[in-house]
Amino acid sequence: MTSESTTARVTLSHLDELWFQVTGTRCNLTCNHCFISCSPHNNSFGFLSRTEIQNSLEESKQLGVKGYYFTGGEPFLHSEMVEILEDTLQIGPATVLTNATVLKDEWLQRLQQAQSESRYSLEFRVSIDGFDAETNDPIRGEGTFARAIRGVEKLVHAGFLPIITATRTWKDSEDSSMLSGFISMLKQRGYSQPRIKLLPTLKLGAEQNRSGGYSEQQRVTGAMLQDYDRSQLVCEHSRIVTDRGVHVCPILIESPDALLSNDLTTAAQKPYTLSHGACFTCYQYGAICSNISTGSGPSGASS
Amino acid sequence: MSVRLALFGGIYNNYLALEAALKAAKALGVDEYYCLGDIGAFGPFPDRSFPLLYENQVHCIQGNYDDSIGNQLDNCQCGYTDPRDNYFAQISYDYTLENTNADNQKFLRGLEKERVLKIEEQKILLCHGSPRKTNEFLWESTTPLHFLELFFHQREVDCIAGTHTGIKWHANTSLGQFVNVGVLGRPENDGTTNVWFTTLDISRDGIQHNFHPVVYDYDRLSREMQLEGLPDEFIETIQTGRWTTCLEVLPQKERQRLNH
């Protein structure tokens, strides 16, 4: 087999998803599975200004971007996060990934108003990693379960239907019992039809220290991409803007080879070689960064 | 001079709604009938829709379901990712495949994936999901106008019509208009039992769209679904106008219609 045929090279088919690392690596929490080790003191990536984001939004229209995603760090540490989401809803759908521990009712009221005046959806994805404090707090920090659940209650009260994202820090075989636990806990808290998304761990950053990194064998090869639906790969339809430039995907921003360009148009044209262990996780699970949730079903039963 | 087209979205085996829609369209003086694909799925007696399509000369576009049934693939290619949605989708698919006869499968196999009509100097592109992908979900609340404009730029048409999501909508962009024609197969997750089709009035001056509700005998459909052993969850949707399966793909705004 030639080296060419074993290289897993992926070209962007179309820039469907544009991500913003809006608060860099700054977060009010220090989760021990964070794949970019965000914390209150990690300033390795900085904040994006509202003006920088407005410029990217404008550029993105020419590229026909389909949806906008905001992550960090904790996006709501940004003093203009509400305004940034209001700007975005003028031109397209927005999704914000939050830990929900710093949300304020007045922000949510403004955002609900912005959504109702827009033709587009504003989605909240809330990270909670266990259905009680005993399972969540060892991962996300003491007291975080109670704070995050209060945030979910605020969102539901404001009329949003947040997608609860839980990183699979348990065995795959326990998915079904964990899911049932989440559904029943959320229903008790007044979220009648919860949306839940289970995510694989990415063995990078803090998670690498927690559970060990990838082995050399855990890589995607060109042969593995034969007959594979490449649209499952984030890099096939996404790019992310940080204060350093435009990177290939939200997972790999700390890898030097993932920084593609200073501008979106050039970054969209550059193919990417899947050389990281995290690419293997993306390949294995597919659509890990999309908004599609797992159903609780109308009657609450999950099949 | 003006030409009126009736555009039907997914039929999903709901031959009773198709019958009612054809009757309503005739009363509206429709010149030509089109179906934008997904003739099978969800409902009972798959072979009962086809005679209606053949007799009324309904021109059909191939949806993902039609491609799957026509080519006897393993699944419907609906594009769901949630295990519960896929579980119910598979029940519906296995039933439809088993009950679609060879002639109808051959018909589905031979359908074209898109069609560009030229009427009164207007160009209309008919597809199932989107012009780039048969099973792409284009929801109103997650499809920016600038995204649609790329299709108009690439394809140089005045109007694009699709279905696939199950909920109708329309948008005017700076380069053309997009219409999701809705579906005949199941109600719209809005608490009503009727389904929808769309007409386009095409003249040299422009294209005017209209959405038409279709009232049909959903009690009979429910009874027949029960007789055929289809899941209670499907029957509940027909009876209540509330989606009970295949709803995890719904964005927030479309989901909020019934606060799912």
Coordinates of C-alpha atoms in Angstrom, one line a residue:
Chain A
M1 CA 0.0 0.0 0.0
T2 CA 1.4 3.4 -0.9
S3 CA 1.6 6.2 1.6
E4 CA -0.8 8.2 -0.5
S5 CA -3.5 5.5 -0.1
T6 CA -3.0 5.3 3.6
T7 CA -3.3 9.1 4.2
A8 CA -6.7 10.1 5.4
R9 CA -7.2 13.4 3.8
V10 CA -10.5 15.2 4.1
T11 CA -11.7 18.1 2.0
L12 CA -14.4 20.4 3.2
S13 CA -17.5 19.8 1.1
H14 CA -19.2 22.9 2.2
L15 CA -18.9 25.2 5.2
D16 CA -22.2 24.2 6.9
E17 CA -21.1 24.9 10.5
L18 CA -19.1 27.8 11.6
W19 CA -17.9 27.7 15.2
F20 CA -16.5 30.4 17.4
Q21 CA -14.2 29.8 20.4
V22 CA -15.8 32.9 21.9
T23 CA -14.2 32.9 25.3
G24 CA -11.0 31.0 24.4
T25 CA -10.0 28.5 27.1
R26 CA -11.5 30.6 29.9
C27 CA -14.1 28.8 32.0
N28 CA -15.5 29.3 35.5
L29 CA -15.2 25.5 36.0
T30 CA -12.2 23.1 35.8
C31 CA -13.7 19.8 34.6
N32 CA -11.3 16.9 34.7
H33 CA -12.4 15.5 31.3
C34 CA -12.1 18.8 29.4
F35 CA -10.3 18.1 26.1
I36 CA -8.7 21.6 26.0
S37 CA -8.2 22.0 29.8
C38 CA -10.3 25.1 30.2
S39 CA -10.3 26.8 33.6
P40 CA -10.6 30.2 35.3
H41 CA -6.8 30.6 34.7
N42 CA -6.3 29.1 31.3
N43 CA -5.7 32.1 29.0
S44 CA -3.9 30.2 26.2
F45 CA -6.7 31.2 23.9
G46 CA -8.3 34.6 24.3
F47 CA -11.8 36.1 23.9
L48 CA -13.2 37.1 20.5
S49 CA -14.6 40.6 20.3
R50 CA -18.2 41.2 19.1
T51 CA -16.7 43.1 16.2
E52 CA -14.5 40.2 15.2
I53 CA -17.5 37.9 15.3
Q54 CA -19.6 40.4 13.3
N55 CA -16.9 40.4 10.6
S56 CA -16.8 36.6 10.4
L57 CA -20.6 36.5 10.3
E58 CA -20.5 38.9 7.3
E59 CA -17.8 36.8 5.6
S60 CA -19.7 33.6 6.3
K61 CA -22.8 34.8 4.3
Q62 CA -20.8 34.7 1.1
L63 CA -19.8 31.2 1.9
G64 CA -23.4 30.1 2.5
V65 CA -22.8 28.9 6.1
K66 CA -25.8 27.0 7.4
G67 CA -25.4 27.3 11.2
Y68 CA -23.4 29.1 13.9
Y69 CA -22.0 27.5 17.1
F70 CA -20.5 29.2 20.1
T71 CA -18.2 27.5 22.5
G72 CA -15.4 28.1 25.0
G73 CA -14.6 28.0 27.8
E74 CA -17.9 29.2 29.1
P75 CA -19.4 31.5 26.5
F76 CA -21.5 33.4 29.0
L77 CA -18.3 34.7 30.6
H78 CA -18.2 37.1 27.6
S79 CA -19.8 40.4 28.6
E80 CA -21.4 40.7 25.2
M81 CA -22.6 37.2 24.7
V82 CA -26.3 38.1 24.5
E83 CA -25.5 40.8 21.9
I84 CA -23.4 38.3 19.9
L85 CA -26.3 35.8 19.8
E86 CA -28.7 38.6 18.9
D87 CA -26.4 39.6 16.0
T88 CA -26.2 35.9 14.9
L89 CA -30.0 35.4 14.9
Q90 CA -30.3 38.2 12.4
I91 CA -28.7 36.0 9.8
G92 CA -29.0 32.3 10.8
P93 CA -29.5 29.7 13.5
A94 CA -27.3 29.8 16.6
T95 CA -26.2 27.1 19.1
V96 CA -24.4 27.9 22.3
L97 CA -22.6 25.4 24.4
T98 CA -22.7 26.3 28.1
N99 CA -22.3 24.8 31.5
A100 CA -25.5 26.8 32.5
T101 CA -24.0 27.8 35.9
V102 CA -23.8 31.6 35.2
L103 CA -27.1 32.2 33.3
K104 CA -29.2 35.2 34.3
D105 CA -32.9 35.3 33.9
E106 CA -32.7 38.8 32.2
W107 CA -30.3 37.4 29.5
L108 CA -32.6 34.5 28.8
Q109 CA -35.6 36.8 28.5
R110 CA -33.7 38.9 26.0
L111 CA -32.6 35.9 24.1
Q112 CA -36.1 34.4 24.0
Q113 CA -37.3 37.7 22.6
A114 CA -34.5 37.7 20.0
Q115 CA -35.5 34.2 18.9
S116 CA -39.2 35.0 18.7
E117 CA -38.3 37.9 16.4
S118 CA -36.0 35.8 14.3
R119 CA -36.9 33.1 11.8
Y120 CA -34.1 31.0 13.3
S121 CA -33.7 28.7 16.3
L122 CA -31.4 29.5 19.2
E123 CA -30.3 26.2 20.7
F124 CA -28.7 25.8 24.1
R125 CA -26.5 22.8 24.8
V126 CA -25.9 22.3 28.5
S127 CA -23.1 20.1 29.7
I128 CA -24.0 17.9 32.7
D129 CA -22.1 14.7 33.2
G130 CA -24.2 12.8 35.7
F131 CA -27.8 12.7 36.8
D132 CA -27.0 13.5 40.4
A133 CA -24.3 15.3 42.3
E134 CA -22.6 12.0 43.2
T135 CA -21.9 11.2 39.5
N136 CA -21.5 14.7 38.1
D137 CA -19.5 16.6 40.7
P138 CA -16.4 14.4 40.7
I139 CA -16.0 15.3 37.0
R140 CA -17.2 18.9 36.9
G141 CA -16.4 20.1 40.4
E142 CA -18.2 20.4 43.8
G143 CA -21.6 22.0 43.7
T144 CA -21.7 22.1 39.9
F145 CA -24.6 19.7 39.5
A146 CA -27.0 21.9 41.6
R147 CA -25.9 25.0 39.8
A148 CA -26.2 23.5 36.3
I149 CA -29.7 22.1 37.1
R150 CA -30.8 25.5 38.3
G151 CA -29.6 26.8 34.9
V152 CA -31.6 24.2 33.1
E153 CA -34.7 25.2 35.1
K154 CA -34.1 28.8 34.1
L155 CA -33.8 27.9 30.5
V156 CA -37.0 25.8 30.5
H157 CA -38.8 28.5 32.4
A158 CA -37.7 31.0 29.7
G159 CA -39.2 28.7 27.1
F160 CA -36.1 27.0 25.7
L161 CA -35.7 23.3 25.2
P162 CA -32.0 22.8 26.0
I163 CA -30.1 19.8 24.8
I164 CA -28.4 18.2 27.8
T165 CA -25.0 16.9 26.7
A166 CA -23.4 14.3 28.9
T167 CA -19.9 13.0 28.2
R168 CA -19.7 9.2 28.5
T169 CA -17.4 8.8 31.5
W170 CA -19.1 5.5 32.1
K171 CA -19.0 2.2 30.1
D172 CA -20.9 2.1 26.8
S173 CA -23.0 -0.8 28.2
E174 CA -24.4 1.6 30.9
D175 CA -25.8 4.1 28.3
S176 CA -29.3 3.0 28.7
S177 CA -29.4 3.2 32.5
M178 CA -27.6 6.5 32.5
L179 CA -30.1 7.8 29.9
S180 CA -33.0 6.7 32.0
G181 CA -31.5 8.4 35.0
F182 CA -31.1 11.7 33.1
I183 CA -34.7 11.5 31.7
S184 CA -36.3 10.9 35.1
M185 CA -34.2 13.5 36.9
L186 CA -35.0 16.2 34.2
K187 CA -38.7 15.4 34.3
Q188 CA -38.7 15.7 38.0
R189 CA -37.2 19.2 37.5
G190 CA -40.0 20.2 35.2
Y191 CA -38.4 19.5 31.8
S192 CA -41.2 17.3 30.4
Q193 CA -39.6 16.2 27.1
P194 CA -35.9 16.4 27.7
R195 CA -33.4 16.3 24.8
I196 CA -30.2 14.5 25.6
K197 CA -27.0 13.9 23.7
L198 CA -24.4 11.5 24.8
L199 CA -20.9 12.3 23.8
P200 CA -17.7 10.2 23.7
T201 CA -14.7 11.4 25.7
L202 CA -11.9 12.9 23.7
K203 CA -8.6 11.8 25.2
L204 CA -6.9 15.2 25.0
G205 CA -6.1 17.9 27.5
A206 CA -7.3 17.1 31.0
E207 CA -9.1 13.9 29.9
Q208 CA -5.7 12.6 28.7
N209 CA -4.5 12.8 32.3
R210 CA -7.7 11.3 33.7
S211 CA -8.0 8.2 31.5
G212 CA -4.9 8.0 29.4
G213 CA -4.4 9.2 25.8
Y214 CA -4.8 7.5 22.4
S215 CA -2.6 4.6 21.3
E216 CA -0.6 4.8 18.1
Q217 CA -3.0 2.4 16.6
Q218 CA -6.0 4.6 17.2
R219 CA -5.7 6.6 13.9
V220 CA -7.8 7.0 10.8
T221 CA -6.2 5.7 7.6
G222 CA -7.1 6.4 4.0
A223 CA -8.4 2.8 3.7
M224 CA -10.8 3.4 6.5
L225 CA -12.3 6.3 4.6
Q226 CA -13.2 4.1 1.6
D227 CA -17.0 3.8 1.5
Y228 CA -17.3 5.8 4.7
D229 CA -19.8 8.7 4.9
R230 CA -17.4 11.5 5.4
S231 CA -20.1 13.9 6.3
Q232 CA -20.0 12.3 9.7
L233 CA -16.6 14.0 10.2
V234 CA -16.7 17.5 11.7
C235 CA -13.8 18.7 9.5
E236 CA -15.8 17.8 6.3
H237 CA -18.3 20.6 7.0
S238 CA -17.0 22.8 9.8
R239 CA -14.3 25.3 10.7
I240 CA -13.7 27.2 14.0
V241 CA -12.6 30.8 14.6
T242 CA -10.4 31.5 17.6
D243 CA -8.3 34.5 18.5
R244 CA -5.4 32.9 16.6
G245 CA -7.2 32.3 13.3
V246 CA -9.3 29.7 11.7
H247 CA -8.8 26.0 12.8
V248 CA -10.1 22.8 11.3
C249 CA -12.4 21.8 14.1
P250 CA -13.4 22.7 17.7
I251 CA -11.6 19.6 19.1
L252 CA -8.1 20.1 17.8
I253 CA -7.5 23.8 18.4
E254 CA -4.4 23.1 20.4
S255 CA -2.8 21.1 17.6
P256 CA -0.5 23.4 15.5
D257 CA -1.4 21.6 12.3
A258 CA -5.1 22.4 12.9
L259 CA -4.6 26.2 12.4
L260 CA -5.4 26.5 8.7
S261 CA -5.4 30.3 8.0
N262 CA -6.3 33.7 9.2
D263 CA -9.4 34.0 7.1
L264 CA -12.4 31.8 6.6
T265 CA -12.3 31.6 2.8
T266 CA -8.8 30.2 2.7
A267 CA -9.4 27.9 5.7
A268 CA -12.4 26.5 3.9
Q269 CA -10.3 25.6 0.9
K270 CA -7.6 23.7 2.8
P271 CA -8.0 19.9 3.1
Y272 CA -6.9 18.3 6.4
T273 CA -5.1 15.1 7.1
L274 CA -6.6 13.1 10.0
S275 CA -3.5 12.4 12.0
H276 CA -4.8 12.6 15.6
G277 CA -6.3 10.1 18.0
A278 CA -9.3 12.4 18.4
C279 CA -9.9 12.0 14.7
F280 CA -10.4 8.3 15.4
T281 CA -13.1 9.1 18.0
C282 CA -14.8 11.4 15.5
Y283 CA -14.7 8.7 12.9
Q284 CA -15.9 6.1 15.3
Y285 CA -18.9 7.9 16.7
G286 CA -19.8 10.3 13.9
A287 CA -21.6 13.6 14.1
I288 CA -20.3 14.2 17.6
C289 CA -20.5 18.0 17.3
S290 CA -24.0 18.2 15.8
N291 CA -27.2 19.1 17.6
I292 CA -29.1 15.9 17.1
S293 CA -30.3 14.7 20.5
T294 CA -31.4 11.3 21.8
G295 CA -35.1 10.9 22.3
S296 CA -36.9 10.6 25.6
G297 CA -40.0 9.8 23.5
P298 CA -43.3 11.4 24.0
S299 CA -44.3 8.8 26.6
G300 CA -40.9 9.0 28.3
A301 CA -39.8 5.5 27.2
S302 CA -36.5 5.3 25.4
S303 CA -36.0 2.3 23.2
Chain B
M1 CA -51.4 33.0 -19.1
S2 CA -50.9 31.1 -15.9
V3 CA -50.1 27.4 -15.2
R4 CA -51.1 25.8 -11.9
L5 CA -49.1 22.9 -10.5
A6 CA -50.0 20.8 -7.5
L7 CA -46.9 19.7 -5.5
F8 CA -47.4 16.8 -3.1
G9 CA -44.7 16.0 -0.5
G10 CA -44.1 12.6 1.2
I11 CA -47.1 10.3 0.9
Y12 CA -45.9 7.8 3.5
N13 CA -48.5 5.2 2.3
N14 CA -51.3 7.6 3.3
Y15 CA -53.3 6.8 0.1
L16 CA -56.5 8.2 1.7
A17 CA -54.9 11.6 2.1
L18 CA -53.5 11.3 -1.5
E19 CA -57.0 10.6 -2.8
A20 CA -58.4 13.6 -0.9
A21 CA -55.5 15.9 -2.1
L22 CA -56.1 14.8 -5.7
K23 CA -59.7 15.7 -5.4
A24 CA -59.0 19.0 -3.8
A25 CA -56.4 19.8 -6.5
K26 CA -58.8 19.0 -9.3
A27 CA -61.3 21.3 -7.8
L28 CA -58.6 24.0 -7.9
G29 CA -58.2 23.5 -11.6
V30 CA -54.6 22.2 -11.4
D31 CA -52.9 21.6 -14.7
E32 CA -50.2 19.1 -13.6
Y33 CA -49.4 17.0 -10.5
Y34 CA -46.0 16.3 -9.0
C35 CA -44.9 14.3 -6.0
L36 CA -41.6 15.1 -4.5
G37 CA -40.9 11.6 -3.2
D38 CA -41.2 9.2 -0.3
I39 CA -44.3 7.5 -1.5
G40 CA -43.9 4.8 1.1
A41 CA -43.4 4.8 5.0
F42 CA -45.4 5.0 8.1
G43 CA -48.9 4.1 6.9
P44 CA -50.7 1.0 5.8
F45 CA -51.0 -0.9 2.4
P46 CA -48.1 0.6 0.4
D47 CA -49.5 -0.6 -2.9
R48 CA -52.6 1.4 -2.7
S49 CA -50.9 4.8 -3.4
F50 CA -49.5 3.7 -6.8
P51 CA -52.7 3.3 -8.8
L52 CA -53.7 6.8 -7.8
L53 CA -50.4 8.2 -9.0
Y54 CA -50.5 6.2 -12.3
E55 CA -54.2 7.1 -13.0
N56 CA -53.8 10.8 -12.3
Q57 CA -50.4 11.0 -14.1
V58 CA -48.6 12.4 -11.1
H59 CA -45.0 12.9 -12.0
C60 CA -42.8 11.6 -9.2
I61 CA -39.3 12.6 -8.0
Q62 CA -37.3 9.9 -6.2
G63 CA -37.0 10.4 -2.4
N64 CA -34.7 8.5 -0.2
Y65 CA -37.4 6.0 0.7
D66 CA -38.2 5.4 -2.9
D67 CA -34.5 4.7 -3.7
S68 CA -34.3 2.3 -0.7
I69 CA -37.5 0.4 -1.6
G70 CA -36.8 0.4 -5.3
N71 CA -33.4 -1.0 -4.8
Q72 CA -34.3 -3.2 -1.8
L73 CA -31.7 -1.5 0.5
D74 CA -31.4 -2.3 4.2
N75 CA -33.0 0.9 5.5
C76 CA -34.9 4.0 4.5
Q77 CA -31.9 6.4 4.4
C78 CA -34.1 8.9 6.3
G79 CA -31.1 10.5 8.0
Y80 CA -32.1 9.9 11.6
T81 CA -29.3 9.5 14.1
D82 CA -31.3 8.8 17.3
P83 CA -31.6 5.1 18.2
R84 CA -35.3 5.4 19.1
D85 CA -36.1 7.2 15.8
N86 CA -34.2 4.6 13.9
Y87 CA -36.0 1.8 15.7
F88 CA -39.4 3.1 14.6
A89 CA -38.2 4.0 11.1
Q90 CA -37.0 0.5 10.6
I91 CA -40.4 -1.0 11.6
S92 CA -42.0 1.2 9.0
Y93 CA -39.4 0.4 6.4
D94 CA -39.5 -3.4 6.8
Y95 CA -43.3 -3.3 6.5
T96 CA -43.3 -1.1 3.4
L97 CA -40.6 -3.1 1.7
E98 CA -42.4 -6.4 2.3
N99 CA -45.7 -5.0 1.0
T100 CA -44.6 -3.1 -2.1
N101 CA -45.0 -5.3 -5.2
A102 CA -42.2 -5.8 -7.8
D103 CA -43.9 -3.5 -10.4
N104 CA -44.1 -0.7 -8.0
Q105 CA -40.5 -1.3 -6.8
K106 CA -39.4 -1.1 -10.4
F107 CA -41.3 2.2 -10.8
L108 CA -39.6 3.7 -7.7
R109 CA -36.2 2.5 -9.0
G110 CA -36.6 4.3 -12.2
L111 CA -37.5 7.7 -10.8
E112 CA -35.3 10.8 -11.3
K113 CA -33.8 12.5 -8.3
E114 CA -34.6 16.0 -9.5
R115 CA -36.4 17.7 -12.3
V116 CA -36.1 21.2 -13.7
L117 CA -39.4 22.6 -15.2
K118 CA -39.4 25.5 -17.6
I119 CA -42.9 27.1 -17.6
E120 CA -43.8 30.6 -18.8
E121 CA -40.1 31.5 -18.7
Q122 CA -39.8 30.5 -15.1
K123 CA -37.4 27.7 -14.0
I124 CA -38.5 25.5 -11.1
L125 CA -36.3 22.9 -9.6
L126 CA -38.1 20.0 -7.9
C127 CA -36.1 17.8 -5.5
H128 CA -36.8 15.7 -2.4
G129 CA -34.5 17.1 0.4
S130 CA -32.3 19.7 -1.1
P131 CA -30.6 20.2 -4.5
R132 CA -27.4 18.8 -3.1
K133 CA -28.6 15.9 -1.0
T134 CA -31.8 13.8 -1.3
N135 CA -32.1 13.3 2.5
E136 CA -31.1 16.7 3.7
F137 CA -33.4 18.2 6.2
L138 CA -34.1 21.9 5.4
W139 CA -36.1 23.3 8.3
E140 CA -37.3 26.8 8.3
S141 CA -35.6 27.7 11.6
T142 CA -32.2 26.3 10.6
T143 CA -31.9 27.2 6.9
P144 CA -30.5 30.7 6.4
L145 CA -31.5 32.7 3.4
H146 CA -27.8 33.1 2.3
F147 CA -27.4 29.3 2.4
L148 CA -30.4 28.9 0.0
E149 CA -29.0 31.6 -2.2
L150 CA -26.0 29.4 -3.0
F151 CA -28.4 26.9 -4.6
F152 CA -30.0 29.6 -6.7
H153 CA -26.6 30.9 -7.7
Q154 CA -25.4 27.4 -8.7
R155 CA -28.5 26.2 -10.4
E156 CA -29.9 29.4 -12.0
V157 CA -33.5 28.7 -11.2
D158 CA -36.3 30.9 -10.0
C159 CA -37.9 28.5 -7.5
I160 CA -36.8 25.4 -5.6
A161 CA -39.3 23.0 -4.1
G162 CA -38.6 20.2 -1.7
T163 CA -40.2 18.2 1.1
H164 CA -38.5 15.6 3.4
T165 CA -38.9 17.4 6.7
G166 CA -42.7 17.0 7.0
I167 CA -43.4 20.6 7.7
K168 CA -44.2 23.2 5.0
W169 CA -42.6 26.6 4.8
H170 CA -41.7 29.2 2.3
A171 CA -38.9 31.8 1.9
N172 CA -38.1 34.6 -0.5
T173 CA -34.4 35.1 -1.1
S174 CA -32.7 37.8 -3.2
L175 CA -32.2 35.2 -5.9
G176 CA -35.4 33.1 -5.9
Q177 CA -38.0 31.5 -3.7
F178 CA -37.8 28.2 -1.8
V179 CA -40.8 26.2 -0.8
N180 CA -41.1 23.1 1.3
V181 CA -44.4 21.7 0.1
G182 CA -45.2 19.8 3.3
V183 CA -46.3 16.2 3.3
L184 CA -49.5 14.2 2.8
G185 CA -48.2 11.3 5.0
R186 CA -48.6 12.6 8.5
P187 CA -49.8 15.9 10.2
E188 CA -47.4 18.7 11.0
N189 CA -46.8 18.3 14.7
D190 CA -49.2 21.2 15.3
G191 CA -52.0 19.4 17.0
T192 CA -54.2 19.3 14.0
T193 CA -55.0 16.1 12.0
N194 CA -55.0 17.5 8.5
V195 CA -52.1 17.3 6.1
W196 CA -50.9 19.7 3.4
F197 CA -50.0 20.1 -0.2
T198 CA -48.9 23.1 -2.2
T199 CA -49.9 24.8 -5.5
L200 CA -47.7 27.0 -7.6
D201 CA -49.3 29.5 -10.0
I202 CA -46.7 30.2 -12.6
S203 CA -46.8 33.1 -15.1
R204 CA -44.4 35.3 -16.8
D205 CA -44.8 37.8 -14.0
G206 CA -43.8 35.4 -11.3
I207 CA -44.6 32.3 -9.2
Q208 CA -47.2 32.4 -6.5
H209 CA -47.3 29.6 -3.9
N210 CA -50.3 28.5 -1.8
F211 CA -50.5 25.9 1.0
H212 CA -53.7 23.8 1.1
P213 CA -54.9 21.8 4.1
V214 CA -56.2 18.3 3.3
V215 CA -58.9 16.9 5.5
Y216 CA -59.2 13.1 5.1
D217 CA -60.6 10.1 6.9
Y218 CA -57.9 9.7 9.5
D219 CA -60.0 7.4 11.6
R220 CA -60.1 4.9 8.7
L221 CA -56.4 5.2 8.2
S222 CA -55.9 4.6 12.0
R223 CA -58.1 1.5 11.9
E224 CA -56.2 0.1 8.9
M225 CA -52.8 0.8 10.6
Q226 CA -54.0 -1.1 13.6
L227 CA -55.2 -4.0 11.4
E228 CA -51.8 -4.1 9.8
G229 CA -50.1 -4.2 13.2
L230 CA -48.3 -0.9 12.8
P231 CA -47.0 0.7 16.1
D232 CA -49.5 2.5 18.3
E233 CA -47.1 5.5 18.3
F234 CA -47.7 6.0 14.6
I235 CA -51.5 5.8 15.1
E236 CA -51.3 8.3 17.9
T237 CA -49.6 10.8 15.5
I238 CA -52.4 10.4 12.9
Q239 CA -55.1 10.8 15.6
T240 CA -53.6 13.7 17.5
G241 CA -51.4 15.6 15.0
R242 CA -48.5 15.3 17.4
W243 CA -45.3 13.6 16.4
T244 CA -44.4 10.7 18.6
T245 CA -41.5 9.2 16.6
C246 CA -38.7 10.5 14.4
L247 CA -38.7 13.9 16.1
E248 CA -35.2 14.2 17.5
V249 CA -34.1 15.8 14.2
L250 CA -36.5 18.7 14.9
P251 CA -34.9 22.0 15.7
Q252 CA -36.2 23.9 18.7
K253 CA -38.6 26.2 17.0
E254 CA -40.4 23.4 15.1
R255 CA -40.3 21.3 18.3
Q256 CA -41.8 24.1 20.3
R257 CA -45.0 24.0 18.3
L258 CA -46.3 21.4 20.8
N259 CA -43.6 22.0 23.4
H260 CA -42.0 18.6 22.8

